[in-house]
């Protein structure tokens, strides 16, 4: 016999019905959107942040397949509330690529339409179409794969690595370790916690707790890594201060010890840092306070969010 899981007010959460019948516990009110973007007019493309957005996703896809509209650069297919889609938008913006955005309507099942499934058989966003290939357009899906494709493409086009990537094999492996950690452990756990808290058909407190605990474990890994980078930076600044003092120069402000950004790999922001930020931006929806619980993660997220390319990529969402 299947029983309704116990809610906070008892097994039935029956609100005093008194008849012994089970009622599904009420779910918390759903957030309006994870990224509270402006709604576009149906079928009307809107200019914003260097790309075009449209809510009529299937129609735009049909235009693409029919050849009625010849795109330039890249086409990002996403959803207005998809952190993984914004990850790709951030990297496109960092690399200076021109792109359009097609926003799917999940309520209409756009992500399971034949048009979209021909691009991504998994039926999930994001997907990216590269129209710059001289022979034929390239379709890509899975955000981590898309990001690696973009930085490698930029490297081959310009003959030099963009600053968010590296030619160093050891650093490449470190960056990819963090990227795979984000795509396999960080975003899925936050996504599941959000699902069970806001979108599941019934309240399952144990599932919410299980996934929220796992998110905290993941942030613990990041907090340790960033704290170690902070400690190394402080030691380096101490040496610089000592040298300045010996030379009769004014020592640097103590605030620099804690205001200088630290990064997961090397001494600059890379895709390892960029891939986390959009999910960090929504984690408060599951009751995690980064500033109070994971202060280094919080400072790191703030530094990433202040990057001009990140602000451009998020501007059309209405959150910047």
Short mmCIF file of C-alpha atoms in Angstrom, two decimals:
data_model
loop_
_atom_site.label_atom_id
_atom_site.label_comp_id
_atom_site.label_asym_id
_atom_site.label_seq_id
_atom_site.Cartn_x
_atom_site.Cartn_y
_atom_site.Cartn_z
CA UNK A 1 0.00 0.00 0.00
CA UNK A 2 1.36 3.38 -1.02
CA UNK A 3 1.15 6.05 1.65
CA UNK A 4 1.38 9.79 1.21
CA UNK A 5 4.66 10.94 2.79
CA UNK A 6 4.27 12.79 6.05
CA UNK A 7 4.16 16.56 5.75
CA UNK A 8 5.21 19.11 8.34
CA UNK A 9 1.79 19.04 10.02
CA UNK A 10 1.31 15.28 10.19
CA UNK A 11 0.75 12.31 7.91
CA UNK A 12 -2.30 13.60 6.09
CA UNK A 13 -1.85 17.36 6.27
CA UNK A 14 -5.62 17.32 6.01
CA UNK A 15 -6.19 20.82 7.36
CA UNK A 16 -8.71 19.56 9.88
CA UNK A 17 -10.90 17.58 7.48
CA UNK A 18 -11.64 15.06 10.22
CA UNK A 19 -12.82 12.39 7.77
CA UNK A 20 -9.64 10.32 7.75
CA UNK A 21 -8.98 10.96 4.04
CA UNK A 22 -5.52 11.90 2.82
CA UNK A 23 -4.91 15.20 1.08
CA UNK A 24 -1.73 16.16 -0.69
CA UNK A 25 0.33 18.61 1.34
CA UNK A 26 0.46 22.07 -0.15
CA UNK A 27 3.60 22.97 -2.01
CA UNK A 28 5.41 26.28 -1.51
CA UNK A 29 4.39 28.94 -3.99
CA UNK A 30 6.39 28.51 -7.16
CA UNK A 31 8.88 31.21 -8.00
CA UNK A 32 7.57 33.22 -10.93
CA UNK A 33 10.77 32.55 -12.83
CA UNK A 34 14.26 31.59 -11.79
CA UNK A 35 15.47 34.41 -14.00
CA UNK A 36 12.66 36.94 -13.92
CA UNK A 37 12.83 38.02 -17.53
CA UNK A 38 10.41 40.20 -19.40
CA UNK A 39 7.84 38.43 -21.50
CA UNK A 40 8.23 39.03 -25.21
CA UNK A 41 5.26 39.54 -27.50
CA UNK A 42 4.21 36.31 -29.14
CA UNK A 43 6.05 35.85 -32.40
CA UNK A 44 7.87 39.17 -32.16
CA UNK A 45 11.64 39.21 -31.89
CA UNK A 46 13.12 41.71 -29.46
CA UNK A 47 16.56 43.27 -29.59
CA UNK A 48 18.57 43.03 -26.42
CA UNK A 49 22.18 42.66 -25.25
CA UNK A 50 23.52 42.02 -28.73
CA UNK A 51 21.16 39.19 -29.57
CA UNK A 52 17.55 38.53 -30.44
CA UNK A 53 15.03 36.80 -28.23
CA UNK A 54 11.65 35.32 -29.11
CA UNK A 55 9.08 33.35 -27.18
CA UNK A 56 7.66 31.70 -30.30
CA UNK A 57 10.32 29.03 -30.33
CA UNK A 58 8.80 26.37 -32.59
CA UNK A 59 7.93 28.92 -35.27
CA UNK A 60 11.50 30.19 -35.23
CA UNK A 61 12.81 26.65 -35.52
CA UNK A 62 10.55 26.02 -38.50
CA UNK A 63 11.86 29.18 -40.14
CA UNK A 64 15.37 27.89 -39.61
CA UNK A 65 14.66 24.49 -41.17
CA UNK A 66 12.73 25.99 -44.08
CA UNK A 67 15.55 28.35 -44.94
CA UNK A 68 13.20 31.36 -44.82
CA UNK A 69 15.47 33.07 -42.33
CA UNK A 70 19.22 32.79 -42.79
CA UNK A 71 20.87 33.26 -39.36
CA UNK A 72 24.33 34.63 -38.75
CA UNK A 73 26.81 33.56 -36.13
CA UNK A 74 25.16 31.27 -33.61
CA UNK A 75 21.64 30.42 -32.53
CA UNK A 76 21.20 29.61 -28.85
CA UNK A 77 18.03 27.66 -28.08
CA UNK A 78 17.07 28.00 -24.45
CA UNK A 79 14.36 28.99 -21.98
CA UNK A 80 13.88 32.19 -20.05
CA UNK A 81 14.48 30.44 -16.72
CA UNK A 82 17.28 28.04 -17.73
CA UNK A 83 20.56 28.59 -15.84
CA UNK A 84 22.36 26.21 -18.21
CA UNK A 85 21.29 28.34 -21.15
CA UNK A 86 22.66 31.45 -19.48
CA UNK A 87 25.96 29.61 -18.93
CA UNK A 88 26.34 29.31 -22.69
CA UNK A 89 25.20 32.92 -23.23
CA UNK A 90 27.90 34.10 -20.82
CA UNK A 91 30.65 32.24 -22.69
CA UNK A 92 29.37 33.50 -26.06
CA UNK A 93 29.46 37.02 -24.64
CA UNK A 94 32.94 36.57 -23.14
CA UNK A 95 34.25 35.39 -26.52
CA UNK A 96 32.58 38.23 -28.43
CA UNK A 97 30.47 35.98 -30.62
CA UNK A 98 27.32 37.24 -32.30
CA UNK A 99 24.28 35.11 -31.55
CA UNK A 100 20.50 34.98 -31.61
CA UNK A 101 18.40 33.35 -28.93
CA UNK A 102 15.27 31.28 -29.45
CA UNK A 103 13.30 30.87 -26.24
CA UNK A 104 11.19 27.73 -26.03
CA UNK A 105 7.85 27.59 -24.25
CA UNK A 106 7.87 24.56 -21.97
CA UNK A 107 4.15 24.94 -21.25
CA UNK A 108 3.50 24.24 -24.93
CA UNK A 109 5.95 21.35 -24.98
CA UNK A 110 8.33 23.10 -27.39
CA UNK A 111 11.28 21.16 -25.97
CA UNK A 112 9.67 17.88 -27.09
CA UNK A 113 8.62 19.11 -30.53
CA UNK A 114 9.98 17.24 -33.59
CA UNK A 115 11.80 20.42 -34.62
CA UNK A 116 13.76 20.66 -31.38
CA UNK A 117 14.30 16.91 -30.99
CA UNK A 118 16.02 16.93 -34.38
CA UNK A 119 18.55 19.31 -32.82
CA UNK A 120 18.76 17.77 -29.35
CA UNK A 121 17.40 14.22 -29.10
CA UNK A 122 17.42 14.58 -25.31
CA UNK A 123 14.77 17.30 -25.51
CA UNK A 124 16.42 19.65 -23.04
CA UNK A 125 17.93 23.10 -23.24
CA UNK A 126 20.32 24.52 -24.11
CA UNK A 127 21.26 23.66 -27.65
CA UNK A 128 23.46 25.71 -29.94
CA UNK A 129 23.66 25.93 -33.73
CA UNK A 130 26.90 27.19 -35.23
CA UNK A 131 26.13 28.79 -38.60
CA UNK A 132 29.74 29.86 -39.23
CA UNK A 133 30.91 26.48 -40.50
CA UNK A 134 31.43 26.92 -44.27
CA UNK A 135 30.27 23.39 -45.14
CA UNK A 136 27.21 22.96 -42.92
CA UNK A 137 25.76 24.19 -39.67
CA UNK A 138 26.94 22.39 -36.53
CA UNK A 139 24.40 21.51 -33.85
CA UNK A 140 25.52 21.00 -30.27
CA UNK A 141 23.80 20.12 -27.01
CA UNK A 142 24.80 19.71 -23.35
CA UNK A 143 26.10 22.96 -21.89
CA UNK A 144 29.53 21.62 -20.92
CA UNK A 145 30.17 20.27 -24.41
CA UNK A 146 28.99 23.54 -25.97
CA UNK A 147 31.31 25.60 -23.76
CA UNK A 148 34.35 23.47 -24.61
CA UNK A 149 33.50 23.67 -28.32
CA UNK A 150 33.30 27.47 -28.16
CA UNK A 151 36.66 28.03 -26.44
CA UNK A 152 38.39 25.56 -28.74
CA UNK A 153 36.79 27.17 -31.79
CA UNK A 154 37.94 30.62 -30.68
CA UNK A 155 41.46 29.30 -30.09
CA UNK A 156 41.67 27.85 -33.61
CA UNK A 157 40.22 30.97 -35.21
CA UNK A 158 42.65 33.37 -33.56
CA UNK A 159 45.65 31.11 -33.04
CA UNK A 160 45.76 32.00 -29.37
CA UNK A 161 43.71 30.91 -26.38
CA UNK A 162 41.07 33.29 -25.06
CA UNK A 163 41.70 34.36 -21.48
CA UNK A 164 38.94 32.09 -20.15
CA UNK A 165 40.73 29.01 -21.55
CA UNK A 166 44.34 27.81 -21.62
CA UNK A 167 46.83 25.91 -23.76
CA UNK A 168 48.48 24.43 -20.67
CA UNK A 169 47.53 20.76 -20.47
CA UNK A 170 47.58 20.63 -16.66
CA UNK A 171 45.40 23.73 -16.35
CA UNK A 172 43.08 22.35 -19.04
CA UNK A 173 42.57 19.19 -16.99
CA UNK A 174 41.93 21.24 -13.84
CA UNK A 175 39.41 23.45 -15.64
CA UNK A 176 37.62 20.44 -17.09
CA UNK A 177 37.52 18.75 -13.68
CA UNK A 178 35.62 21.74 -12.30
CA UNK A 179 33.43 21.96 -15.41
CA UNK A 180 32.46 18.29 -15.15
CA UNK A 181 31.95 18.67 -11.40
CA UNK A 182 29.55 21.51 -12.11
CA UNK A 183 27.58 19.70 -14.81
CA UNK A 184 27.39 16.36 -12.99
CA UNK A 185 27.11 17.38 -9.34
CA UNK A 186 26.35 21.06 -8.85
CA UNK A 187 23.54 21.90 -11.25
CA UNK A 188 21.71 18.52 -11.10
CA UNK A 189 21.49 18.66 -7.30
CA UNK A 190 20.18 22.23 -7.30
CA UNK A 191 17.77 21.32 -10.08
CA UNK A 192 16.40 18.36 -8.15
CA UNK A 193 16.05 20.41 -4.96
CA UNK A 194 14.11 23.06 -6.90
CA UNK A 195 11.93 20.39 -8.51
CA UNK A 196 10.91 18.75 -5.26
CA UNK A 197 10.42 22.07 -3.49
CA UNK A 198 8.32 23.80 -6.13
CA UNK A 199 7.21 21.54 -8.97
CA UNK A 200 6.68 17.97 -7.73
CA UNK A 201 3.08 16.74 -7.55
CA UNK A 202 3.26 16.23 -3.78
CA UNK A 203 5.42 17.35 -0.90
CA UNK A 204 8.35 15.01 -0.25
CA UNK A 205 10.35 16.64 2.57
CA UNK A 206 12.94 13.85 2.61
CA UNK A 207 13.76 14.46 -1.07
CA UNK A 208 14.06 18.21 -0.54
CA UNK A 209 16.36 17.59 2.42
CA UNK A 210 18.43 14.99 0.59
CA UNK A 211 19.14 17.23 -2.41
CA UNK A 212 19.62 20.39 -0.35
CA UNK A 213 22.15 18.55 1.82
CA UNK A 214 23.98 17.41 -1.30
CA UNK A 215 24.06 20.98 -2.63
CA UNK A 216 25.62 22.07 0.66
CA UNK A 217 28.21 19.31 0.32
CA UNK A 218 29.08 20.55 -3.17
CA UNK A 219 29.44 24.11 -1.91
CA UNK A 220 31.66 22.80 0.86
CA UNK A 221 34.04 21.47 -1.80
CA UNK A 222 34.08 24.86 -3.52
CA UNK A 223 34.50 26.74 -0.23
CA UNK A 224 37.59 24.70 0.69
CA UNK A 225 39.15 25.16 -2.76
CA UNK A 226 38.56 28.91 -2.78
CA UNK A 227 39.70 29.30 0.85
CA UNK A 228 42.98 27.59 -0.02
CA UNK A 229 43.43 30.00 -2.93
CA UNK A 230 42.69 32.90 -0.54
CA UNK A 231 45.29 31.65 1.96
CA UNK A 232 47.90 31.40 -0.80
CA UNK A 233 47.06 34.93 -1.94
CA UNK A 234 47.39 36.29 1.60
CA UNK A 235 50.84 34.71 1.96
CA UNK A 236 51.90 36.28 -1.34
CA UNK A 237 50.57 39.69 -0.31
CA UNK A 238 52.33 39.37 3.05
CA UNK A 239 55.63 38.90 1.22
CA UNK A 240 54.90 41.93 -0.97
CA UNK A 241 54.01 44.00 2.09
CA UNK A 242 57.19 42.98 3.88
CA UNK A 243 59.26 43.93 0.84
CA UNK A 244 57.47 47.30 0.59
CA UNK A 245 58.05 47.99 4.28
CA UNK A 246 61.75 47.13 3.99
CA UNK A 247 62.06 49.48 1.03
CA UNK A 248 60.39 52.29 2.95
CA UNK A 249 57.23 52.14 0.84
CA UNK A 250 53.67 52.37 2.12
CA UNK A 251 52.24 48.88 2.71
CA UNK A 252 49.09 47.96 0.83
CA UNK A 253 45.70 48.24 2.46
CA UNK A 254 44.56 45.24 4.47
CA UNK A 255 41.29 45.29 2.52
CA UNK A 256 43.19 44.08 -0.54
CA UNK A 257 43.76 40.79 1.26
CA UNK A 258 40.06 40.04 1.14
CA UNK A 259 38.81 42.11 -1.81
CA UNK A 260 41.15 40.66 -4.43
CA UNK A 261 39.31 37.93 -6.36
CA UNK A 262 40.54 34.35 -6.32
CA UNK A 263 39.73 31.83 -9.04
CA UNK A 264 39.44 28.07 -9.20
CA UNK A 265 42.30 27.59 -11.67
CA UNK A 266 45.25 29.93 -12.06
CA UNK A 267 45.06 33.66 -11.42
CA UNK A 268 42.27 34.66 -13.80
CA UNK A 269 38.64 33.78 -14.42
CA UNK A 270 38.13 30.80 -16.71
CA UNK A 271 35.18 28.74 -17.85
CA UNK A 272 35.65 26.82 -14.58
CA UNK A 273 34.41 29.91 -12.73
CA UNK A 274 31.85 31.06 -15.29
CA UNK A 275 29.99 27.76 -15.41
CA UNK A 276 28.91 27.92 -11.74
CA UNK A 277 27.59 31.46 -11.51
CA UNK A 278 24.09 31.12 -12.97
CA UNK A 279 23.21 28.29 -10.59
CA UNK A 280 24.77 30.17 -7.66
CA UNK A 281 22.43 32.99 -8.60
CA UNK A 282 19.30 30.89 -7.92
CA UNK A 283 20.42 28.74 -4.98
CA UNK A 284 18.68 31.01 -2.47
CA UNK A 285 15.42 29.53 -3.80
CA UNK A 286 16.22 26.35 -1.89
CA UNK A 287 17.10 28.16 1.32
CA UNK A 288 20.89 28.31 1.01
CA UNK A 289 22.45 31.64 1.99
CA UNK A 290 25.85 31.73 0.30
CA UNK A 291 26.95 34.88 2.14
CA UNK A 292 26.30 33.35 5.57
CA UNK A 293 27.21 29.73 4.89
CA UNK A 294 29.91 29.87 2.22
CA UNK A 295 31.53 33.33 2.31
CA UNK A 296 34.32 32.60 -0.18
CA UNK A 297 31.82 31.19 -2.67
CA UNK A 298 29.70 34.30 -2.16
CA UNK A 299 32.62 36.69 -2.83
CA UNK A 300 33.72 34.63 -5.83
CA UNK A 301 30.19 34.71 -7.27
CA UNK A 302 30.04 38.50 -6.82
CA UNK A 303 33.30 38.95 -8.70
CA UNK A 304 32.07 36.79 -11.59
CA UNK A 305 28.73 38.59 -11.71
CA UNK A 306 30.53 41.94 -12.05
CA UNK A 307 32.27 40.94 -15.27
CA UNK A 308 30.94 43.04 -18.19
CA UNK A 309 30.32 40.00 -20.40
CA UNK A 310 28.32 38.32 -17.66
CA UNK A 311 26.21 41.43 -17.14
CA UNK A 312 25.57 41.67 -20.89
CA UNK A 313 24.51 38.04 -21.08
CA UNK A 314 22.10 38.37 -18.17
CA UNK A 315 20.75 41.82 -19.02
CA UNK A 316 17.90 40.62 -21.23
CA UNK A 317 16.64 38.36 -18.44
CA UNK A 318 15.58 41.42 -16.47
CA UNK A 319 17.87 40.51 -13.56
CA UNK A 320 20.65 42.99 -14.26
#
